PDB file of C-alpha atoms in Angstrom:
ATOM      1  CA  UNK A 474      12.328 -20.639 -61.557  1.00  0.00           C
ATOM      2  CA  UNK A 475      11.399 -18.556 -58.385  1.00  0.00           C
ATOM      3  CA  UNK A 476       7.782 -19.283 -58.968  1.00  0.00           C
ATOM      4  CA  UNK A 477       8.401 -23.122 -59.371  1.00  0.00           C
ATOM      5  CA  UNK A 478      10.465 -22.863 -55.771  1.00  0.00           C
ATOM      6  CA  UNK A 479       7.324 -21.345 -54.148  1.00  0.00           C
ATOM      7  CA  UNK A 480       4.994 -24.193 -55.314  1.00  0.00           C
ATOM      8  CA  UNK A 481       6.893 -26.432 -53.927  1.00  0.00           C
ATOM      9  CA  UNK A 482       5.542 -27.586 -50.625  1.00  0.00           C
ATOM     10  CA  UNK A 483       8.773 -28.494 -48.474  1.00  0.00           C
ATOM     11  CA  UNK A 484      10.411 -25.332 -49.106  1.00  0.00           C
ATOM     12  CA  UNK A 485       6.673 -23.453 -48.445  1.00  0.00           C
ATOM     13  CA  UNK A 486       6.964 -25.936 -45.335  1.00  0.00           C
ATOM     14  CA  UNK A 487      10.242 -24.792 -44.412  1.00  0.00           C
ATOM     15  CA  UNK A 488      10.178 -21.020 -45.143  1.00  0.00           C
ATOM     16  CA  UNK A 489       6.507 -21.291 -43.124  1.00  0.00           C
ATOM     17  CA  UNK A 490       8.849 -23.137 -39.807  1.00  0.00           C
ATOM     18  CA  UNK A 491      11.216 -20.373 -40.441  1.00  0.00           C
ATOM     19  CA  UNK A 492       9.043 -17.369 -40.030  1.00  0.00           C
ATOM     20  CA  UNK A 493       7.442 -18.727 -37.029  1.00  0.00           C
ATOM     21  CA  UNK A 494      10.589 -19.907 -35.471  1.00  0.00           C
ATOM     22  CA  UNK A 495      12.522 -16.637 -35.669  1.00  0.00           C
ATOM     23  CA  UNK A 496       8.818 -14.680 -34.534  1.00  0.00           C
ATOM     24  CA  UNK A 497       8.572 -16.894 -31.924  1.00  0.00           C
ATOM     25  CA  UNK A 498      11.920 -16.115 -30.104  1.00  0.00           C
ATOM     26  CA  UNK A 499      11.581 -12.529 -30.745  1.00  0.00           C
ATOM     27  CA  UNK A 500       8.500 -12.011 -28.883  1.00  0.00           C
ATOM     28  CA  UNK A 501      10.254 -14.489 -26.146  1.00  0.00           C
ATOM     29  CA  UNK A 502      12.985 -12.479 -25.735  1.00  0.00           C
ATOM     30  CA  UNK A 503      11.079  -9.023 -25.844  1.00  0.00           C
ATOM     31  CA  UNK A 504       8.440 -10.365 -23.174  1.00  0.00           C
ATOM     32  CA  UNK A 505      11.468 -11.847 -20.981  1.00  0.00           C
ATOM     33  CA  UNK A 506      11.874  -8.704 -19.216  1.00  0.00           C
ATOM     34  CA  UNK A 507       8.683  -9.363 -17.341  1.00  0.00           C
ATOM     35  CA  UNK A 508       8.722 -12.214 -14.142  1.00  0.00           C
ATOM     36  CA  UNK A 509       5.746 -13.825 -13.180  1.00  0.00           C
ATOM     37  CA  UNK A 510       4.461 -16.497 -10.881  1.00  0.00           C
ATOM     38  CA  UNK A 511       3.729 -19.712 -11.790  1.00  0.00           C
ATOM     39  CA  UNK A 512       2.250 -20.577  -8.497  1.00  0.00           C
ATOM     40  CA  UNK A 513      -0.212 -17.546  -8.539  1.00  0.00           C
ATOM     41  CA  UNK A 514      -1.103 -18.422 -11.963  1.00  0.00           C
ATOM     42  CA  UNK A 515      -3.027 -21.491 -10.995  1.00  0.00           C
ATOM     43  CA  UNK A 516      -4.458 -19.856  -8.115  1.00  0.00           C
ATOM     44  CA  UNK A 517      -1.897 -20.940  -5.694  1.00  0.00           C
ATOM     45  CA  UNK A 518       0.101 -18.592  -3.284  1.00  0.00           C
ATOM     46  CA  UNK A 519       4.034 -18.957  -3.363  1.00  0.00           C
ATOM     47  CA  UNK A 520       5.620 -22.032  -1.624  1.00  0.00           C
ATOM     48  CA  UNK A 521       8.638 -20.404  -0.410  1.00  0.00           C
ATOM     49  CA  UNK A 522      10.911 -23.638  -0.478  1.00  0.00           C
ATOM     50  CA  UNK A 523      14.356 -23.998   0.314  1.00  0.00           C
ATOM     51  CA  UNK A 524      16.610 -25.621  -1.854  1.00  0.00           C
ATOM     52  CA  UNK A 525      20.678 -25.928  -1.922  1.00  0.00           C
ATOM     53  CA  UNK A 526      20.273 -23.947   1.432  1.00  0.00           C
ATOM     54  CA  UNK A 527      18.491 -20.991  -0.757  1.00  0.00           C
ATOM     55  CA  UNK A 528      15.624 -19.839   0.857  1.00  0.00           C
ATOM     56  CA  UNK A 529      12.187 -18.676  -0.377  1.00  0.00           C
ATOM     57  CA  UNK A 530      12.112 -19.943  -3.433  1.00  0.00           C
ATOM     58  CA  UNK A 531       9.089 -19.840  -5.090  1.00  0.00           C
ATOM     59  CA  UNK A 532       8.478 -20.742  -8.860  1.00  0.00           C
ATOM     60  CA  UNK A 533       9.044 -17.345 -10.812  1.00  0.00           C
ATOM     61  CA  UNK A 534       9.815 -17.378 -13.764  1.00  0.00           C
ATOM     62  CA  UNK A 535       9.754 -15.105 -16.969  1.00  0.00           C
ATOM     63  CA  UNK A 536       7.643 -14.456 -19.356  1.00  0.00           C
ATOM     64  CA  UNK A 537      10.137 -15.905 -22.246  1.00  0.00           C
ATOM     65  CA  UNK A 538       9.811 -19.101 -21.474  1.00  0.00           C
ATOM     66  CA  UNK A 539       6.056 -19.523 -21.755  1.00  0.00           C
ATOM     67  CA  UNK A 540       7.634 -19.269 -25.825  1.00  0.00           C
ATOM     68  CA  UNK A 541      10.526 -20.958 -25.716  1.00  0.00           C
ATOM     69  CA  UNK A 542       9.486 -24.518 -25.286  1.00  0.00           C
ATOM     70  CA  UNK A 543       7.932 -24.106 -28.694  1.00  0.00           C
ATOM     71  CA  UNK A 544      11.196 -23.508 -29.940  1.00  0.00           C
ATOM     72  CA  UNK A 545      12.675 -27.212 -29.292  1.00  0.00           C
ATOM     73  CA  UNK A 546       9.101 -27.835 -31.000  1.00  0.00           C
ATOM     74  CA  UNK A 547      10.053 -26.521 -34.245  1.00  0.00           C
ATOM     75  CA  UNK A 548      13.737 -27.460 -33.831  1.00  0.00           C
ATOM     76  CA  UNK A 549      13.048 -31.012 -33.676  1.00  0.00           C
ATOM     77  CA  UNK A 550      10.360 -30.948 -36.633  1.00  0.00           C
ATOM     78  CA  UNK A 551      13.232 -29.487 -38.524  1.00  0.00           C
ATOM     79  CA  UNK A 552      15.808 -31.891 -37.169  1.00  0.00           C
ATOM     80  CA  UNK A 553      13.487 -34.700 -38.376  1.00  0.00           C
ATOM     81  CA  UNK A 554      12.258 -33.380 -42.015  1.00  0.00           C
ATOM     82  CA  UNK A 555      14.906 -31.096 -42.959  1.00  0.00           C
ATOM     83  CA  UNK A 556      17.792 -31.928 -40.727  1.00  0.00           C
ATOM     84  CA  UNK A 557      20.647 -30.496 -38.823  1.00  0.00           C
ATOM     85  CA  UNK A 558      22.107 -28.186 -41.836  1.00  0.00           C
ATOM     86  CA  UNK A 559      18.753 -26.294 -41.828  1.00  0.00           C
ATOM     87  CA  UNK A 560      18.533 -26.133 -38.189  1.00  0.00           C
ATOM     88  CA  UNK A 561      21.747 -24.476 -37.607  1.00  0.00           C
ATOM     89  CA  UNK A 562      20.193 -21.654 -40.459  1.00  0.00           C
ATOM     90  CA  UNK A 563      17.238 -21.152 -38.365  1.00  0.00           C
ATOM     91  CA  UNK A 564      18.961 -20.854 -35.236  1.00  0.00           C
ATOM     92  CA  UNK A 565      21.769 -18.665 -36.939  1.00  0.00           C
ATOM     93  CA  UNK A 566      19.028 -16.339 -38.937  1.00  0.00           C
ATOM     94  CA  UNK A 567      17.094 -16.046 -35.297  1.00  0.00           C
ATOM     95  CA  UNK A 568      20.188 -15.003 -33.420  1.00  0.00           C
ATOM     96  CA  UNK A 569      20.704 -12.482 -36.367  1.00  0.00           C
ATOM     97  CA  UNK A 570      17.611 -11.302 -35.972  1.00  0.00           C
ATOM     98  CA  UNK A 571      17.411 -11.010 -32.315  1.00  0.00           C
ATOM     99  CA  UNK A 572      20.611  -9.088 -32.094  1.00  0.00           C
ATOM    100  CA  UNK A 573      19.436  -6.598 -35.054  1.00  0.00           C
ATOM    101  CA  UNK A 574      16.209  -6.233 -32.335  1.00  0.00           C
ATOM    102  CA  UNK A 575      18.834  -5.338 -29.242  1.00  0.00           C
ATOM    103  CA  UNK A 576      20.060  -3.175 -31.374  1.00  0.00           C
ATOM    104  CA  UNK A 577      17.169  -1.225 -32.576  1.00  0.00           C
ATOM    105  CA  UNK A 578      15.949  -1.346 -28.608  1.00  0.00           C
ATOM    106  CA  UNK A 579      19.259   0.214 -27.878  1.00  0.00           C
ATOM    107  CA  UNK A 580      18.799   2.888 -30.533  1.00  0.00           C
ATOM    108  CA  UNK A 581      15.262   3.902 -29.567  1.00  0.00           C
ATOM    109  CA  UNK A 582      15.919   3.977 -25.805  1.00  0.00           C
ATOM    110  CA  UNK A 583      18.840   6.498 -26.684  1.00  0.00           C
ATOM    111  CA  UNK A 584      16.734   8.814 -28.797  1.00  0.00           C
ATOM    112  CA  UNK A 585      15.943  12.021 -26.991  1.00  0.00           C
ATOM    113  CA  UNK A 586      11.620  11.702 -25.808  1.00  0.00           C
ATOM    114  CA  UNK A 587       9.551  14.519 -26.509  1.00  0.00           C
ATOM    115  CA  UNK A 588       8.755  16.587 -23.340  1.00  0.00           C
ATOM    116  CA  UNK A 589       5.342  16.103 -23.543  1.00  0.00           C
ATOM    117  CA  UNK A 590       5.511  11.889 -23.925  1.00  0.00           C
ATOM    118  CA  UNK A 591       7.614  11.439 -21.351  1.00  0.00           C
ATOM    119  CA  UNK A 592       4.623  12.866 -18.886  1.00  0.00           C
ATOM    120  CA  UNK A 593       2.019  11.696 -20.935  1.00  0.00           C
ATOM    121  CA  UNK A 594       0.579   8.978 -18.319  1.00  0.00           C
ATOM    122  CA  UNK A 595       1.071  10.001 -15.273  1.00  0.00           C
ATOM    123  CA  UNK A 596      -2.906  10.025 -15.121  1.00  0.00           C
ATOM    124  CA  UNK A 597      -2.541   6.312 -15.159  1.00  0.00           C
ATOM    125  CA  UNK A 598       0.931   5.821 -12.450  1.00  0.00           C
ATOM    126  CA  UNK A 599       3.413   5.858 -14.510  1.00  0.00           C
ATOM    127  CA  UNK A 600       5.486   9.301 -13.733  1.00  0.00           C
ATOM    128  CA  UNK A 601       8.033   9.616 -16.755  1.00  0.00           C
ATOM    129  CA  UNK A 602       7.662   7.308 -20.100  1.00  0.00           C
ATOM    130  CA  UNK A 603      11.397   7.110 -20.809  1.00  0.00           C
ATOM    131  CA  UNK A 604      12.206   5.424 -17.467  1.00  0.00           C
ATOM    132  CA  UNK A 605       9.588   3.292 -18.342  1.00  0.00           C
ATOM    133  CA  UNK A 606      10.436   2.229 -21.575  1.00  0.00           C
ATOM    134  CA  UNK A 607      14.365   1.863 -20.922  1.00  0.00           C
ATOM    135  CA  UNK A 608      12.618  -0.832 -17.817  1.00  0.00           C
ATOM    136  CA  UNK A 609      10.846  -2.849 -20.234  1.00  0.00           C
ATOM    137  CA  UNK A 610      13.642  -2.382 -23.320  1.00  0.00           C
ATOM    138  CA  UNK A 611      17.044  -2.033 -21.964  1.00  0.00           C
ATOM    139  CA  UNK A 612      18.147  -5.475 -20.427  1.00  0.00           C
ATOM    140  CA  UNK A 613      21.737  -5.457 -19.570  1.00  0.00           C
ATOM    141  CA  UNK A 614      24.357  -6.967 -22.087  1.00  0.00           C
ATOM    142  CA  UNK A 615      25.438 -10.269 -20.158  1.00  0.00           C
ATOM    143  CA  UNK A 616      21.635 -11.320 -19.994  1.00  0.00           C
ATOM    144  CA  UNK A 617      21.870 -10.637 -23.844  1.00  0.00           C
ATOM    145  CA  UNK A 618      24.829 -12.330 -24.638  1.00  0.00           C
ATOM    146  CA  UNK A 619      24.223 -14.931 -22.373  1.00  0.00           C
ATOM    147  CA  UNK A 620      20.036 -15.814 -23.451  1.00  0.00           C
ATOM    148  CA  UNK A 621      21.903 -15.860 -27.201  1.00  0.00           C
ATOM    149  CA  UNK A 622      24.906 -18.143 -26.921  1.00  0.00           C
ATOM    150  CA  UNK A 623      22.183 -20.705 -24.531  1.00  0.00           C
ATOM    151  CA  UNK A 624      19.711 -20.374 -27.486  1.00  0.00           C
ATOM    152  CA  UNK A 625      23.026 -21.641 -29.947  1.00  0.00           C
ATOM    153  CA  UNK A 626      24.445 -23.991 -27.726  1.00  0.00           C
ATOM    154  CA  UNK A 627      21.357 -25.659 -26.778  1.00  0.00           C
ATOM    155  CA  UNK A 628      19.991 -25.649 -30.439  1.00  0.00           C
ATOM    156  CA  UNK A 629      23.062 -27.968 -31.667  1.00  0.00           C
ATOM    157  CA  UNK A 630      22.969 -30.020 -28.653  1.00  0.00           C
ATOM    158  CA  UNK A 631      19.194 -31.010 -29.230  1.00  0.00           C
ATOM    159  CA  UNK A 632      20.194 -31.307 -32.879  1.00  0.00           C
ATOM    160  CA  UNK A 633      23.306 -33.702 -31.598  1.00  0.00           C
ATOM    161  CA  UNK A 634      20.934 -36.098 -29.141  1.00  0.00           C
ATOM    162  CA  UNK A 635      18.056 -36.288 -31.790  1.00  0.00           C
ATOM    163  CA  UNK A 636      20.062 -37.869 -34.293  1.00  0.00           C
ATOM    164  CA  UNK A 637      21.694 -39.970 -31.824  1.00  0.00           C
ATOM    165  CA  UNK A 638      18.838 -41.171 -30.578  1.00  0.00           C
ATOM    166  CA  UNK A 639      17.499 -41.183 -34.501  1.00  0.00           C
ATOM    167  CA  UNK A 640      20.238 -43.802 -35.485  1.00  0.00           C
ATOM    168  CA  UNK A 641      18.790 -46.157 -33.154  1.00  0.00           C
ATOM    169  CA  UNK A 642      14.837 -45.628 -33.426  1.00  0.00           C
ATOM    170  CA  UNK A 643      15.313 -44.747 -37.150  1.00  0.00           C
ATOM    171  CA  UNK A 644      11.528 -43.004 -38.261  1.00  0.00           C
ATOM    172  CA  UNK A 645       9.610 -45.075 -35.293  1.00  0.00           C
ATOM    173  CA  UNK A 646       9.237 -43.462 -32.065  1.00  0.00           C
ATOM    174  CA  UNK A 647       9.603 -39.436 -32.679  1.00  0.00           C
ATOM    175  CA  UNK A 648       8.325 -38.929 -29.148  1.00  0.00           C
ATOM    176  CA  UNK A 649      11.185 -40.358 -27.863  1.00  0.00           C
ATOM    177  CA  UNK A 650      14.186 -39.008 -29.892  1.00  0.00           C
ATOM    178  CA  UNK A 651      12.232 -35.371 -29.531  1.00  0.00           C
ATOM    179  CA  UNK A 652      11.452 -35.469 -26.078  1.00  0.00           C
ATOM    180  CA  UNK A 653      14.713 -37.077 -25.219  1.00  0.00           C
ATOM    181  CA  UNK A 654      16.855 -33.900 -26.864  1.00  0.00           C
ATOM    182  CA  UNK A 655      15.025 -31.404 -25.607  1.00  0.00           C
ATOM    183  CA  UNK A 656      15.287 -32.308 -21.800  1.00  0.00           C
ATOM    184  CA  UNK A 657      19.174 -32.928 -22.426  1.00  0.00           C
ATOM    185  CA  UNK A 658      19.232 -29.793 -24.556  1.00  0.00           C
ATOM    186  CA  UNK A 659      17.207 -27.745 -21.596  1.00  0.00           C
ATOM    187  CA  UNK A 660      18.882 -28.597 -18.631  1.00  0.00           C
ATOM    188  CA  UNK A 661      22.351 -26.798 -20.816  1.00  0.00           C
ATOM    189  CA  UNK A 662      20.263 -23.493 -21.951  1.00  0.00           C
ATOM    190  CA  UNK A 663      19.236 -23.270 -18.618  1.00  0.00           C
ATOM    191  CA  UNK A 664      22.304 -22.859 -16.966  1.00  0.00           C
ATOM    192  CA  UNK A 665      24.559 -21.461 -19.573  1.00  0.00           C
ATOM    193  CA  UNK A 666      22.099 -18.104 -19.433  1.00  0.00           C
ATOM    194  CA  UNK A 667      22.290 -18.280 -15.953  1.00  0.00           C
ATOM    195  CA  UNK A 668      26.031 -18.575 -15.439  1.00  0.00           C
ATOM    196  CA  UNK A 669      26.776 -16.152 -18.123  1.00  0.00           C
ATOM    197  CA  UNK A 670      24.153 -13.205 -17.127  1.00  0.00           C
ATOM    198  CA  UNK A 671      24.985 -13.644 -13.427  1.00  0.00           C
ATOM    199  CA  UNK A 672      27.919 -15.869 -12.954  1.00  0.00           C
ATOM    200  CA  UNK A 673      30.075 -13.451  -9.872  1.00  0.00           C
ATOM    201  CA  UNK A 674      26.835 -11.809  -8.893  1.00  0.00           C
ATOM    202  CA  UNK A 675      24.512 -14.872  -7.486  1.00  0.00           C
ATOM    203  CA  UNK A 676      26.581 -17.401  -5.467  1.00  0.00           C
ATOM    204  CA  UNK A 677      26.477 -20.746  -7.258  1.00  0.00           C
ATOM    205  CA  UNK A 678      23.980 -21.899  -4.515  1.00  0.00           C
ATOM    206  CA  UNK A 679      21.788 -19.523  -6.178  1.00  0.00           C
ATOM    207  CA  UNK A 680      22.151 -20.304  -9.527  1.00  0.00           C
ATOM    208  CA  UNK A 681      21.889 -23.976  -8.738  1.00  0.00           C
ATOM    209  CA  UNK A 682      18.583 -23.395  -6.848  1.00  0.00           C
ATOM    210  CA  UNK A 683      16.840 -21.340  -9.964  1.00  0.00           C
ATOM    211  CA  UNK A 684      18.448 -23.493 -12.819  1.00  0.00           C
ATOM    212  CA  UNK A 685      16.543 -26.549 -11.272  1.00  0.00           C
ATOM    213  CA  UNK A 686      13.481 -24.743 -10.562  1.00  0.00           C
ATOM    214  CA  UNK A 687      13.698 -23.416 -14.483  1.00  0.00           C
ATOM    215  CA  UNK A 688      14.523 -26.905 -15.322  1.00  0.00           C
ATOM    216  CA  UNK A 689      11.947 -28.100 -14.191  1.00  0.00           C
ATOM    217  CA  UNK A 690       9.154 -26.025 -15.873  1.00  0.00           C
ATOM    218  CA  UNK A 691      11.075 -26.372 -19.340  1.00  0.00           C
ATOM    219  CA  UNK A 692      11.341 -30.476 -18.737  1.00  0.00           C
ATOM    220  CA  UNK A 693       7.607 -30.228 -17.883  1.00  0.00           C
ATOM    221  CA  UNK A 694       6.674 -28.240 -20.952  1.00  0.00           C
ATOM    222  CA  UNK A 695       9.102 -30.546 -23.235  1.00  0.00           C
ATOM    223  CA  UNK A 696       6.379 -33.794 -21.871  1.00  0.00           C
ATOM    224  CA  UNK A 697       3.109 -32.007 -21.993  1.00  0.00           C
ATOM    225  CA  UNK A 698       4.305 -30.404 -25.681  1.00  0.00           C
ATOM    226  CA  UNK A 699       5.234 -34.061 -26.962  1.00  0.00           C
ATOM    227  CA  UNK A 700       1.724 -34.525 -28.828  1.00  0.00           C
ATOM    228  CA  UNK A 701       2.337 -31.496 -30.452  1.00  0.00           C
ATOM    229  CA  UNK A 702       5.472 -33.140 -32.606  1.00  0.00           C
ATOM    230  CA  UNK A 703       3.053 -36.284 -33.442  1.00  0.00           C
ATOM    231  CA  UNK A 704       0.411 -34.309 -34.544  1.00  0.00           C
ATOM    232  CA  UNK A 705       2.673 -32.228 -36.437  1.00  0.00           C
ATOM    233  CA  UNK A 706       4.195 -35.383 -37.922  1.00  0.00           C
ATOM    234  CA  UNK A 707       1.041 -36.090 -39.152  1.00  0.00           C
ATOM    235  CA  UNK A 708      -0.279 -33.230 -40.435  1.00  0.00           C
ATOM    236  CA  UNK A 709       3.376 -32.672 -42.524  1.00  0.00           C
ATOM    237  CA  UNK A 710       2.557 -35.849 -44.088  1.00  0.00           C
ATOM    238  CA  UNK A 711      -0.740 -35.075 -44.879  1.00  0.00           C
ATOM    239  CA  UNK A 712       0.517 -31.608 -46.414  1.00  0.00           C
ATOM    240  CA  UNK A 713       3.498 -33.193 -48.728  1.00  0.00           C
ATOM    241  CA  UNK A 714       2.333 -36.439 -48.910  1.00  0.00           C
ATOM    242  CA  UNK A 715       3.506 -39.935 -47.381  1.00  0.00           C
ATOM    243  CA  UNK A 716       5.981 -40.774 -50.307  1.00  0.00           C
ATOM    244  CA  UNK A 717       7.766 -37.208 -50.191  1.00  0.00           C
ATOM    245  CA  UNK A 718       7.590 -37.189 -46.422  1.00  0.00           C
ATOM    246  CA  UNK A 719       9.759 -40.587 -46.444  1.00  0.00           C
ATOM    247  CA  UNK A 720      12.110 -38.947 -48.663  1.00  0.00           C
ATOM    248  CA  UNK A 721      12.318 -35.822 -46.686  1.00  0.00           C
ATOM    249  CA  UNK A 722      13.113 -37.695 -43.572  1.00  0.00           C
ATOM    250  CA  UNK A 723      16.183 -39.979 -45.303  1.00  0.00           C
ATOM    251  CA  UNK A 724      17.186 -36.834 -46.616  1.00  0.00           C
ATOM    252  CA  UNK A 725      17.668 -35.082 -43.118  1.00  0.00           C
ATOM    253  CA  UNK A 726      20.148 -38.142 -41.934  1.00  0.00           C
ATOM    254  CA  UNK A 727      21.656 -38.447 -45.555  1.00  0.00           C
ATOM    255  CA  UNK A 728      20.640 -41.325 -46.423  1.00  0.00           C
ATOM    256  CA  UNK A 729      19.358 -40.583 -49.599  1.00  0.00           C
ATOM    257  CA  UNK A 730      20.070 -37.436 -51.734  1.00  0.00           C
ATOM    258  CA  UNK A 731      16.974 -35.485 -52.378  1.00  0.00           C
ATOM    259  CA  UNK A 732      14.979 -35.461 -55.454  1.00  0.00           C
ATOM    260  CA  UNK A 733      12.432 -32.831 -54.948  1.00  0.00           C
ATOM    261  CA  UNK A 734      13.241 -28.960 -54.559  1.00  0.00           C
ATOM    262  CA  UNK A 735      17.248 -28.357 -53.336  1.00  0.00           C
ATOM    263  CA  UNK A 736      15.710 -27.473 -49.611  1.00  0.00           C
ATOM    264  CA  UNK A 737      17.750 -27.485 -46.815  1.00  0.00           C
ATOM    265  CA  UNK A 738      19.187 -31.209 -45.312  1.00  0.00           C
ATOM    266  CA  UNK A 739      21.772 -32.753 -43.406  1.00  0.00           C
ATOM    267  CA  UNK A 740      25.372 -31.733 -44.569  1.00  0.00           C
TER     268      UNK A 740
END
């Protein structure tokens, strides 16, 4: 039985999606700690806008969301093969995951260091060890809480558009339905996280002013990543094969039940 489940290619498919999905936002959030500049990246020095009276403003950003486009990727391949049942287990087995993470961070800051780590590179600048670890580890709780209930909220919004937009294109035109949920389903993760982790400490001026000018790199990235989900259409029917790709797909809006493996679809 267990062997006949792994030969089957949608649930290799999906268990393959899975891994990478929840991999994908752990190294997001782990990296998130660090800011960097987008300007400086292409060789450009800070603009130093102003915007809703905020000035200054340059694009910085953090390192997370270099990842987390990607993550609308996958959500909408999902959405489209597998649909909205298995993307709320992704999203819910990633949260899971990324809170067990916290957790462990939490734990291993808290552990006493050994005297001779914590001084252990100060050849290289960096004093005491523990301070820097707890700096790169130990993000404060309402940043958690906050970059997890955007990452949920968000995830069944896109899920939410796409099929909206779905019923209308039916299986023509993924660009549109994918691309089309994730720049609805950005502009909310953007400002949930914002207004959660520092709702009472920025002025709403200021979280206006960075929400847009994260907005704007995540709607950029959701464009610029839309061959991705073509390609990947393609390739998926390649892998499983035009007939059984069909089915997946009028599976995933429950149109059909499914015939192949019992994997994951809309319910």
């Amino acid at each position: 039985m267990i062997y006949n489940i792994l030969k089957d290619k949608p649930t290799k498919l999906f268990m393959g999606i899975t891994a990478f999905f929840c991999c994908n936002a752990l190294i997001a959030e782990a990296i998130g700690t660090k800011i960097f500049s987008l300007e400086k990246l292409f060789g450009f020095e800070p603009s130093h806008f102003t915007l809703f009276g905020q000035k200054g403003i340059s694009i910085s950003l953090t390192c997370g969301v270099l990842l987390w486009p990607l993550e609308f990727v996958i959500t909408d391949i999902v959405n489209e093969y597998f649909g909205p049942k298995a993307v709320r287990r992704i999203s819910f087995t990633a949260i899971i995951l990324i809170s067990y993470a916290f957790l462990m961070y939490y734990a291993a800051i808290h552990v006493p260091p050994a005297n001779f780590w914590v001084g252990s590179h100060s050849a290289d600048n960096i004093p005491n060890m523990q301070d820097a670890f707890n700096g790169i580890f130990g993000q404060g709780m309402r940043i958690i809480i906050g970059s997890l209930v955007a990452f949920m909220v968000s995830q069944l919004v896109d899920v939410y558009i796409f099929h909206k937009i779905k019923k209308v294109t039916g299986d023509k035109r993924i660009w549109l339905r994918a691309t089309g949920s994730t720049l609805v389903s950005q502009l909310v993760d953007s400002y949930i996280v914002l207004f959660i982790a520092f709702g009472g400490v920025f002025s709403w001026q200021q979280i206006l002013a960075i929400g847009v000018v994260n907005y704007f790199y995540k709607a950029s990235m959701a464009i610029i990543l839309t061959p991705v989900i073509i390609i990947a259409e393609k390739k998926i029917e390649n892998y499983v094969g035009h007939d059984l790709a069909v089915k997946m797909k009028k599976a995933a809006m429950g149109q059909e039940q499914d015939t192949f493996t019992n994997i994951p679809t809309a319910g």
